[in-house]
Short mmCIF file of C-alpha atoms and ligand atoms in Angstrom, two decimals:
data_model
loop_
_atom_site.label_atom_id
_atom_site.label_comp_id
_atom_site.label_asym_id
_atom_site.label_seq_id
_atom_site.Cartn_x
_atom_site.Cartn_y
_atom_site.Cartn_z
CA MET A 1 -38.78 165.11 107.08
CA ASN A 2 -38.94 165.39 110.98
CA ILE A 3 -36.92 162.51 113.19
CA PHE A 4 -37.77 162.44 116.78
CA ILE A 5 -34.52 161.30 117.99
CA THR A 6 -34.59 159.53 122.00
CA GLY A 7 -31.26 160.29 124.41
CA GLY A 8 -30.79 163.12 122.12
CA ALA A 9 -28.94 164.60 124.60
CA GLY A 10 -26.55 162.90 125.64
CA TYR A 11 -23.04 162.01 123.53
CA ILE A 12 -24.07 160.21 119.76
CA GLY A 13 -27.30 161.88 120.34
CA SER A 14 -26.36 165.31 120.35
CA HIS A 15 -23.85 165.06 117.57
CA THR A 16 -26.92 163.28 115.17
CA CYS A 17 -28.72 165.80 116.28
CA VAL A 18 -25.71 167.90 114.31
CA GLU A 19 -26.21 165.59 111.36
CA LEU A 20 -29.79 165.92 111.01
CA LEU A 21 -30.54 169.90 111.24
CA ASN A 22 -27.47 170.05 109.13
CA GLU A 23 -28.44 167.75 106.88
CA GLY A 24 -32.09 170.03 106.67
CA PHE A 25 -34.04 167.52 108.63
CA ASP A 26 -36.19 168.72 111.68
CA ILE A 27 -35.73 166.95 114.82
CA VAL A 28 -37.53 167.09 118.28
CA VAL A 29 -36.01 165.29 121.22
CA ALA A 30 -36.49 163.24 124.55
CA ASP A 31 -34.23 162.86 126.74
CA ASN A 32 -35.61 162.74 130.47
CA LEU A 33 -30.80 163.50 131.83
CA SER A 34 -30.64 160.81 133.68
CA ASN A 35 -27.32 160.92 131.86
CA SER A 36 -26.73 163.92 130.56
CA SER A 37 -26.87 167.63 130.26
CA GLN A 38 -29.54 170.46 128.23
CA VAL A 39 -26.65 172.85 127.78
CA SER A 40 -25.36 169.67 125.52
CA LEU A 41 -28.73 171.00 122.77
CA ASP A 42 -28.60 175.29 123.72
CA ARG A 43 -24.53 173.79 122.50
CA VAL A 44 -26.52 172.09 119.07
CA ARG A 45 -28.46 175.03 118.36
CA ARG A 46 -25.73 177.82 118.78
CA ILE A 47 -23.64 175.12 116.57
CA THR A 48 -26.47 174.51 113.58
CA GLY A 49 -28.06 177.98 113.75
CA ARG A 50 -31.66 176.00 114.33
CA ASP A 51 -33.74 175.15 117.03
CA PHE A 52 -36.21 172.89 117.50
CA PRO A 53 -38.63 171.47 120.49
CA PHE A 54 -37.20 169.39 123.51
CA TYR A 55 -39.57 167.36 125.98
CA GLU A 56 -37.49 165.98 129.26
CA ILE A 57 -38.97 163.58 129.59
CA ASP A 58 -38.65 159.06 130.61
CA ILE A 59 -39.16 157.01 127.42
CA CYS A 60 -40.42 154.83 129.33
CA ASP A 61 -43.60 157.04 130.62
CA GLU A 62 -46.05 155.63 128.13
CA ASP A 63 -48.62 159.23 129.22
CA ALA A 64 -45.75 160.96 128.00
CA LEU A 65 -44.54 159.74 125.12
CA SER A 66 -47.83 159.38 124.39
CA ARG A 67 -47.89 163.65 124.20
CA VAL A 68 -44.69 164.32 121.80
CA PHE A 69 -46.39 162.31 119.35
CA GLU A 70 -49.98 163.62 119.47
CA GLU A 71 -48.01 167.38 119.69
CA HIS A 72 -45.59 166.55 116.39
CA SER A 73 -45.77 164.05 113.32
CA PHE A 74 -43.16 161.55 112.68
CA ASP A 75 -41.31 159.83 108.74
CA GLY A 76 -38.58 158.71 111.83
CA VAL A 77 -37.46 157.98 115.35
CA ILE A 78 -34.34 157.55 116.01
CA HIS A 79 -33.77 155.59 119.54
CA PHE A 80 -29.74 156.26 121.07
CA ALA A 81 -32.53 156.80 125.38
CA GLY A 82 -30.51 153.74 126.93
CA LEU A 83 -27.78 153.39 129.67
CA LYS A 84 -25.07 151.95 128.75
CA ALA A 85 -22.14 151.80 131.34
CA VAL A 86 -21.06 147.89 131.40
CA GLY A 87 -19.52 147.77 134.35
CA GLU A 88 -22.92 149.17 136.50
CA SER A 89 -24.33 147.06 133.97
CA VAL A 90 -23.59 144.05 135.96
CA SER A 91 -24.22 145.57 139.25
CA ARG A 92 -27.52 146.49 138.73
CA PRO A 93 -28.59 143.98 135.69
CA VAL A 94 -33.01 145.33 136.99
CA THR A 95 -32.22 148.75 136.57
CA TYR A 96 -30.43 148.65 133.49
CA TYR A 97 -33.19 145.81 131.89
CA SER A 98 -35.57 148.04 132.83
CA ASN A 99 -34.18 150.59 131.68
CA ASN A 100 -32.84 149.37 128.03
CA LEU A 101 -36.08 147.13 127.93
CA ILE A 102 -39.10 149.26 129.06
CA SER A 103 -38.01 152.42 126.80
CA THR A 104 -38.13 149.90 123.89
CA LEU A 105 -40.96 148.41 124.89
CA THR A 106 -42.93 151.36 125.24
CA LEU A 107 -40.94 153.01 122.51
CA CYS A 108 -42.65 150.57 119.68
CA ARG A 109 -46.45 149.90 121.41
CA VAL A 110 -46.32 154.48 121.84
CA MET A 111 -45.00 153.90 117.80
CA GLN A 112 -47.63 151.82 116.51
CA ARG A 113 -50.43 152.91 117.93
CA TYR A 114 -49.15 157.44 115.75
CA LEU A 115 -49.15 155.08 112.58
CA VAL A 116 -44.41 155.44 113.21
CA HIS A 117 -43.44 152.75 111.94
CA LYS A 118 -39.44 153.39 110.62
CA ILE A 119 -37.07 153.33 113.94
CA VAL A 120 -33.10 153.41 113.83
CA TYR A 121 -31.56 151.67 117.08
CA SER A 122 -28.11 152.21 118.88
CA SER A 123 -27.04 148.95 119.28
CA SER A 124 -23.60 147.42 119.73
CA ALA A 125 -20.32 145.27 118.60
CA THR A 126 -20.47 144.77 121.92
CA VAL A 127 -23.58 142.15 120.63
CA TYR A 128 -21.55 139.47 119.10
CA SER A 129 -19.77 136.95 120.88
CA PRO A 130 -16.02 137.55 121.32
CA ASP A 131 -14.69 133.74 120.22
CA ASN A 132 -15.83 134.71 116.44
CA PRO A 133 -13.25 135.38 113.81
CA LEU A 134 -12.40 138.96 112.01
CA PRO A 135 -13.69 141.36 111.27
CA LEU A 136 -16.58 141.99 112.55
CA ARG A 137 -19.43 141.07 109.74
CA GLU A 138 -23.15 141.40 111.13
CA GLU A 139 -22.84 137.46 109.94
CA SER A 140 -20.97 136.47 113.20
CA LYS A 141 -22.01 134.35 115.98
CA LEU A 142 -23.92 136.76 118.73
CA GLY A 143 -23.90 136.39 122.57
CA CYS A 144 -22.83 138.13 125.17
CA THR A 145 -21.16 138.78 128.15
CA ASN A 146 -22.57 141.39 131.26
CA PRO A 147 -26.54 143.25 131.04
CA TYR A 148 -25.67 145.86 129.42
CA GLY A 149 -24.83 143.55 126.35
CA TRP A 150 -27.59 140.91 127.06
CA SER A 151 -30.08 144.05 126.46
CA LYS A 152 -29.11 145.57 123.75
CA TYR A 153 -29.21 142.34 122.14
CA MET A 154 -33.32 141.81 122.89
CA CYS A 155 -33.38 145.42 122.07
CA GLU A 156 -32.15 143.55 118.83
CA GLN A 157 -35.00 141.09 119.21
CA ILE A 158 -37.38 143.46 120.41
CA LEU A 159 -36.90 145.62 116.67
CA ARG A 160 -37.35 142.50 114.73
CA ASP A 161 -40.87 140.76 116.58
CA VAL A 162 -42.26 143.42 115.50
CA ALA A 163 -40.86 144.05 111.63
CA ALA A 164 -41.62 140.55 111.22
CA ALA A 165 -45.40 141.30 112.44
CA ASP A 166 -46.37 144.22 111.27
CA ARG A 167 -44.79 144.32 107.43
CA ARG A 168 -45.38 148.67 108.03
CA TRP A 169 -42.37 148.34 110.04
CA SER A 170 -38.62 148.36 108.89
CA ALA A 171 -35.87 148.42 111.51
CA LEU A 172 -32.03 149.33 110.69
CA LEU A 173 -30.31 147.69 113.96
CA LEU A 174 -26.51 149.83 113.55
CA ARG A 175 -23.70 148.67 116.08
CA TYR A 176 -20.97 151.01 116.83
CA PHE A 177 -17.81 149.80 117.75
CA ASN A 178 -16.12 152.23 119.64
CA PRO A 179 -16.70 155.71 118.42
CA VAL A 180 -14.66 158.40 119.93
CA GLY A 181 -13.33 162.61 119.48
CA VAL A 182 -15.88 165.37 119.43
CA HIS A 183 -17.77 167.46 117.01
CA PRO A 184 -14.68 169.61 115.80
CA SER A 185 -15.87 173.47 117.31
CA GLY A 186 -15.30 172.18 120.26
CA LEU A 187 -18.68 173.27 122.07
CA ILE A 188 -19.94 169.01 122.27
CA GLY A 189 -18.50 165.96 123.73
CA GLU A 190 -18.03 163.33 126.08
CA ASP A 191 -19.68 164.48 129.74
CA PRO A 192 -19.15 161.53 131.84
CA ARG A 193 -20.57 161.44 135.11
CA ASP A 194 -17.94 159.46 137.39
CA ILE A 195 -14.96 159.00 136.47
CA PRO A 196 -14.31 157.61 132.73
CA ASN A 197 -15.08 153.46 132.07
CA ASN A 198 -13.64 154.00 128.36
CA LEU A 199 -9.89 154.92 127.10
CA MET A 200 -10.50 157.88 125.26
CA PRO A 201 -12.66 159.86 127.89
CA PHE A 202 -9.61 158.74 130.83
CA ILE A 203 -7.19 159.89 128.06
CA THR A 204 -8.09 163.67 127.67
CA GLN A 205 -8.62 163.64 131.53
CA VAL A 206 -5.48 162.81 132.41
CA ALA A 207 -3.75 165.18 130.27
CA VAL A 208 -6.42 168.24 131.57
CA GLY A 209 -4.99 166.93 135.56
CA ARG A 210 -7.87 165.51 136.48
CA ARG A 211 -6.26 162.18 136.41
CA GLU A 212 -2.69 161.71 137.41
CA LYS A 213 -2.12 158.37 135.05
CA LEU A 214 -3.89 156.62 132.01
CA HIS A 215 -4.13 152.76 133.34
CA ILE A 216 -3.16 150.61 130.65
CA PHE A 217 -5.67 147.24 130.96
CA GLY A 218 -3.28 144.72 130.00
CA GLY A 219 0.58 144.97 127.82
CA ASP A 220 0.58 140.94 127.44
CA TYR A 221 -2.60 140.86 124.30
CA ASP A 222 -1.40 138.68 121.62
CA THR A 223 -0.86 141.98 119.67
CA PRO A 224 1.66 143.53 118.14
CA ASP A 225 2.35 145.95 121.09
CA GLY A 226 0.58 143.44 123.67
CA THR A 227 -1.91 146.58 124.07
CA GLY A 228 -5.86 145.73 123.39
CA ILE A 229 -6.97 146.32 119.75
CA ARG A 230 -10.36 148.18 118.87
CA ASP A 231 -12.43 149.59 116.06
CA TYR A 232 -12.03 153.75 117.07
CA ILE A 233 -14.69 155.90 115.24
CA HIS A 234 -14.75 160.06 115.28
CA VAL A 235 -18.89 160.51 116.67
CA VAL A 236 -19.47 162.68 113.47
CA ASP A 237 -18.56 159.87 111.41
CA LEU A 238 -20.31 158.11 113.69
CA ALA A 239 -23.52 160.87 113.43
CA LYS A 240 -23.66 160.91 109.64
CA GLY A 241 -23.77 157.30 109.41
CA HIS A 242 -27.42 158.01 111.21
CA VAL A 243 -28.05 160.49 108.20
CA ALA A 244 -27.49 157.99 105.57
CA ALA A 245 -29.96 155.00 107.65
CA ILE A 246 -33.14 157.36 108.46
CA LYS A 247 -32.97 158.79 104.17
CA TYR A 248 -32.31 154.75 103.51
CA LEU A 249 -35.04 153.74 105.59
CA GLN A 250 -37.66 155.52 103.76
CA GLY A 251 -37.87 153.21 100.29
CA PHE A 252 -36.82 149.74 103.12
CA THR A 253 -39.12 147.76 104.66
CA GLY A 254 -38.10 144.45 107.00
CA VAL A 255 -35.14 144.39 109.70
CA ASP A 256 -31.51 144.79 109.56
CA ALA A 257 -28.12 144.93 110.93
CA ILE A 258 -26.04 147.23 110.10
CA ASN A 259 -22.37 147.29 111.46
CA LEU A 260 -20.93 151.30 111.92
CA GLY A 261 -16.78 150.71 112.18
CA THR A 262 -13.81 152.04 109.84
CA GLY A 263 -12.39 148.73 109.53
CA ARG A 264 -8.75 149.26 110.76
CA GLY A 265 -7.94 148.69 114.68
CA PHE A 266 -5.94 150.87 116.78
CA SER A 267 -3.71 149.44 120.06
CA VAL A 268 -4.04 151.80 123.42
CA LEU A 269 -0.05 151.99 122.75
CA GLU A 270 -0.31 153.91 119.85
CA MET A 271 -4.05 156.09 120.49
CA VAL A 272 -1.83 157.24 123.71
CA ARG A 273 1.51 158.00 121.56
CA THR A 274 -0.78 159.51 118.45
CA PHE A 275 -2.80 161.68 121.05
CA GLU A 276 0.73 163.15 122.16
CA LYS A 277 2.30 163.24 119.06
CA THR A 278 -1.14 165.58 117.65
CA ASN A 279 -1.32 167.34 120.54
CA GLY A 280 1.60 168.08 121.60
CA VAL A 281 0.98 167.12 125.37
CA ASN A 282 2.12 163.82 128.05
CA ILE A 283 0.47 161.31 129.00
CA PRO A 284 1.59 159.52 131.92
CA TYR A 285 0.83 155.18 132.13
CA GLU A 286 1.35 152.46 133.64
CA ILE A 287 0.67 149.47 131.92
CA VAL A 288 -1.71 146.54 134.78
CA GLY A 289 -4.38 144.02 134.69
CA ARG A 290 -6.06 142.85 132.26
CA ARG A 291 -9.84 143.69 133.07
CA ALA A 292 -11.80 141.64 133.88
CA GLY A 293 -14.40 141.10 130.85
CA ASP A 294 -11.85 142.47 128.10
CA VAL A 295 -11.25 141.13 124.25
CA ALA A 296 -7.57 141.70 122.65
CA CYS A 297 -8.86 142.67 119.43
CA CYS A 298 -12.05 143.88 117.92
CA TYR A 299 -12.23 145.37 114.38
CA ALA A 300 -15.51 145.74 112.31
CA ASP A 301 -15.71 144.43 108.51
CA PRO A 302 -17.55 148.04 108.22
CA GLN A 303 -18.40 146.60 103.30
CA LYS A 304 -22.26 146.28 104.40
CA ALA A 305 -22.51 150.06 105.62
CA ASN A 306 -21.09 151.46 102.56
CA ARG A 307 -22.17 149.52 100.52
CA LEU A 308 -25.86 149.21 101.35
CA LEU A 309 -25.55 153.44 103.47
CA HIS A 310 -23.59 154.82 101.28
CA TRP A 311 -21.74 156.12 104.04
CA ARG A 312 -18.41 155.35 104.83
CA ALA A 313 -15.83 156.62 107.87
CA GLU A 314 -13.93 159.76 106.96
CA LYS A 315 -11.54 161.21 109.78
CA THR A 316 -8.73 159.70 111.29
CA LEU A 317 -7.29 158.47 114.84
CA GLU A 318 -5.46 162.35 114.13
CA ASP A 319 -9.09 163.78 114.22
CA MET A 320 -10.51 161.65 117.05
CA CYS A 321 -6.91 162.73 119.58
CA ARG A 322 -6.74 166.36 118.11
CA ASP A 323 -11.13 167.29 118.06
CA SER A 324 -10.90 165.18 121.53
CA TRP A 325 -8.77 167.53 123.52
CA ARG A 326 -10.33 170.34 121.93
CA TRP A 327 -13.92 169.22 124.23
CA GLN A 328 -11.86 168.58 127.30
CA TYR A 329 -9.81 171.77 126.96
CA ASN A 330 -12.74 174.24 126.84
CA ASN A 331 -14.15 172.58 129.05
CA PRO A 332 -12.36 171.37 131.52
CA HIS A 333 -15.12 170.38 133.93
CA GLY A 334 -17.72 169.08 131.14
CA TYR A 335 -21.00 171.08 130.27
CA GLY A 336 -21.42 170.47 135.05
CA ARG A 337 -19.38 174.21 134.44
CA ASP A 338 -20.77 175.85 131.44
CA ASP A 339 -17.29 177.43 130.41
CA GLY A 340 -18.53 178.34 128.12
CA GLY A 341 -17.12 176.98 124.87
CA ASN A 342 -14.99 179.57 123.59
CA VAL A 343 -10.99 179.40 124.27
CA THR A 344 -8.93 178.88 121.56
CA LEU A 345 -6.69 176.32 121.63
CA HIS A 346 -3.20 177.46 120.40
P1 LIG B 1 -25.14 158.44 126.46
O1 LIG B 1 -25.74 158.29 128.33
O2 LIG B 1 -24.32 160.31 126.10
O3 LIG B 1 -26.35 159.71 126.41
C1 LIG B 1 -27.90 158.26 126.02
C2 LIG B 1 -28.96 159.73 126.85
O4 LIG B 1 -30.87 158.59 127.12
C3 LIG B 1 -28.22 159.94 127.87
O5 LIG B 1 -28.84 161.83 126.35
C4 LIG B 1 -29.45 159.77 128.47
O6 LIG B 1 -30.49 160.70 129.81
C5 LIG B 1 -30.39 159.39 128.03
N1 LIG B 1 -32.06 158.29 128.26
C6 LIG B 1 -31.63 157.29 129.33
N2 LIG B 1 -32.20 156.29 129.50
C7 LIG B 1 -33.53 157.35 129.22
C8 LIG B 1 -34.85 157.75 129.70
N3 LIG B 1 -35.54 155.76 129.71
N4 LIG B 1 -35.24 157.98 128.98
C9 LIG B 1 -35.23 159.39 128.17
N5 LIG B 1 -34.11 159.10 128.02
C10 LIG B 1 -32.59 158.08 128.55
O7 LIG B 1 -24.30 157.24 125.81
P2 LIG B 1 -24.30 157.74 124.19
O8 LIG B 1 -23.23 156.97 124.75
O9 LIG B 1 -24.47 158.57 123.40
O10 LIG B 1 -25.31 156.25 123.91
C11 LIG B 1 -26.28 156.47 123.04
C12 LIG B 1 -27.00 155.19 122.93
O11 LIG B 1 -25.88 154.73 121.79
C13 LIG B 1 -27.08 154.06 124.46
O12 LIG B 1 -27.82 153.68 123.74
C14 LIG B 1 -25.82 153.09 123.40
O13 LIG B 1 -26.06 152.12 124.26
C15 LIG B 1 -25.19 152.97 122.24
N6 LIG B 1 -23.66 152.80 121.89
C16 LIG B 1 -22.58 153.81 123.40
C17 LIG B 1 -21.89 153.11 122.50
C18 LIG B 1 -20.46 154.12 123.16
O14 LIG B 1 -19.49 153.91 123.26
N7 LIG B 1 -20.75 155.42 123.19
C19 LIG B 1 -21.59 151.97 122.13
C20 LIG B 1 -22.83 151.04 121.31
C21 LIG B 1 -24.51 151.53 121.20
C1 LIG B 2 -16.32 149.38 126.65
C2 LIG B 2 -17.41 148.08 126.76
C3 LIG B 2 -18.72 147.43 125.01
C4 LIG B 2 -19.10 148.93 125.11
C5 LIG B 2 -17.38 149.75 125.08
C6 LIG B 2 -18.46 150.82 124.45
C7 LIG B 2 -16.83 146.27 128.49
C8 LIG B 2 -15.60 144.76 129.08
N1 LIG B 2 -16.35 146.93 126.72
O1 LIG B 2 -15.48 148.76 125.64
O2 LIG B 2 -19.32 147.10 125.70
O3 LIG B 2 -19.35 149.72 124.14
O4 LIG B 2 -16.86 150.36 126.00
O5 LIG B 2 -18.88 151.63 125.82
O6 LIG B 2 -16.78 147.32 129.38
N2 LIG B 2 -9.27 150.39 128.05
C9 LIG B 2 -7.10 150.81 128.79
N3 LIG B 2 -7.56 151.42 130.26
C10 LIG B 2 -8.34 152.86 129.81
C11 LIG B 2 -9.78 152.75 129.66
C12 LIG B 2 -9.49 151.52 128.51
O7 LIG B 2 -5.75 150.09 128.63
O8 LIG B 2 -9.01 153.07 131.80
C13 LIG B 2 -7.96 149.35 127.05
C14 LIG B 2 -9.09 148.31 126.66
O9 LIG B 2 -9.04 148.05 128.27
C15 LIG B 2 -8.98 148.30 126.00
C16 LIG B 2 -9.51 149.56 125.25
O10 LIG B 2 -8.14 150.90 125.62
O11 LIG B 2 -8.31 148.05 125.17
C17 LIG B 2 -10.72 149.98 124.44
O12 LIG B 2 -11.39 150.29 126.12
P1 LIG B 2 -13.15 150.35 125.97
O13 LIG B 2 -13.24 152.53 125.77
O14 LIG B 2 -13.48 150.62 127.55
O15 LIG B 2 -13.80 150.30 125.34
P2 LIG B 2 -14.26 148.58 124.81
O16 LIG B 2 -13.35 147.46 125.80
O17 LIG B 2 -13.61 148.48 123.43
#
């Protein structure tokens, strides 16, 4: 089977490329490299020993996208391409809505024209309203707090409407919880362009000496140690969830939303302690005020994914911490300077 991957040079996309290639799928990748580097795809080739075509195009560019569909025939699409920084989406809403919505609409139009009707969409736990009881189930109330979240919500709705209008379509809306960790080779990983917003990349940058200390946002939440709790999921487990989703789509028509999480929450302090213990490093930190928009606690009910996709997350918090550190240690400057990814951890 040949799968078209948009945003495949990015963090989750590159990991999914590895898992698909390892499972024998053929892939074609498109990415405009606005938040990634082509080095990630060279590393995917190195890990898997397999080659695949790459197109440096914008998914909003209908002519360029049509040329890819003209040159290949696809059995399905995984749509990762999108902008994802919550804070930036608040200050640049038009950019976020344009990129995330127009790329999805253009993709739908081109897929329709070339009779490709199966799509896996990268959605997010951020589409759930913050006032739901936990764990979050697919039927939980939806509602967002920022333009990034709304763009995910709107793309979900677009795909629901497209599939309702034409019964040949099938779409899985995968709602990721908190992806962390990297491939155990340490060759591909998460490479934030600016100061990281998310917890794990900030911790690894403190560990490698690029930042002085971690600011823990809030120590007075109603949680056992006062810090926020999240459902961290290893990106390799997440990538395998996409392989399961693509397989499931072959016998499915319609639309369904599915949580990809572990079902277990860990606090910021548990994450810091586990990172220190697993890797034998010290993470200086300071507890500061809460970050606007954060909730105390968020975790998934992953039973629907277990049941329908025959998938469950297997990796531990220790695996997430060990693998993230291996990546950062081997690639202290991310893909920015190709350090070769050859250093061995002792
Ligand atoms: P990422 O930024 O590493 O990957 C996204 C990729 O899409 C990048 O390589 C970027 O260059 C590319 N891209 C963006 N707009 C494009 C366009 N118009 N045309 C072509 N390429 C384009 O992000 P990621 O963490 O790998 O996230 C992948 C997807 O998963 C995104 O849609 C994101 O919203 C979603 N998601 C991510 C998280 C997370 O925590 N990382 C959580 C929930 C959902
Ligand atoms: C954030 C986004 C969410 C997005 C997700 C994945 C916000 C409000 N939410 O989720 O929409 O889907 O990233 O990209 O931005 N923390 C610190 N110090 C830090 C960084 C984080 O203490 O420097 C804490 C946070 O307060 C939170 C936890 O660590 O309790 C996880 O934070 P983060 O990795 O940013 O993920 P989310 O906030 O869950």
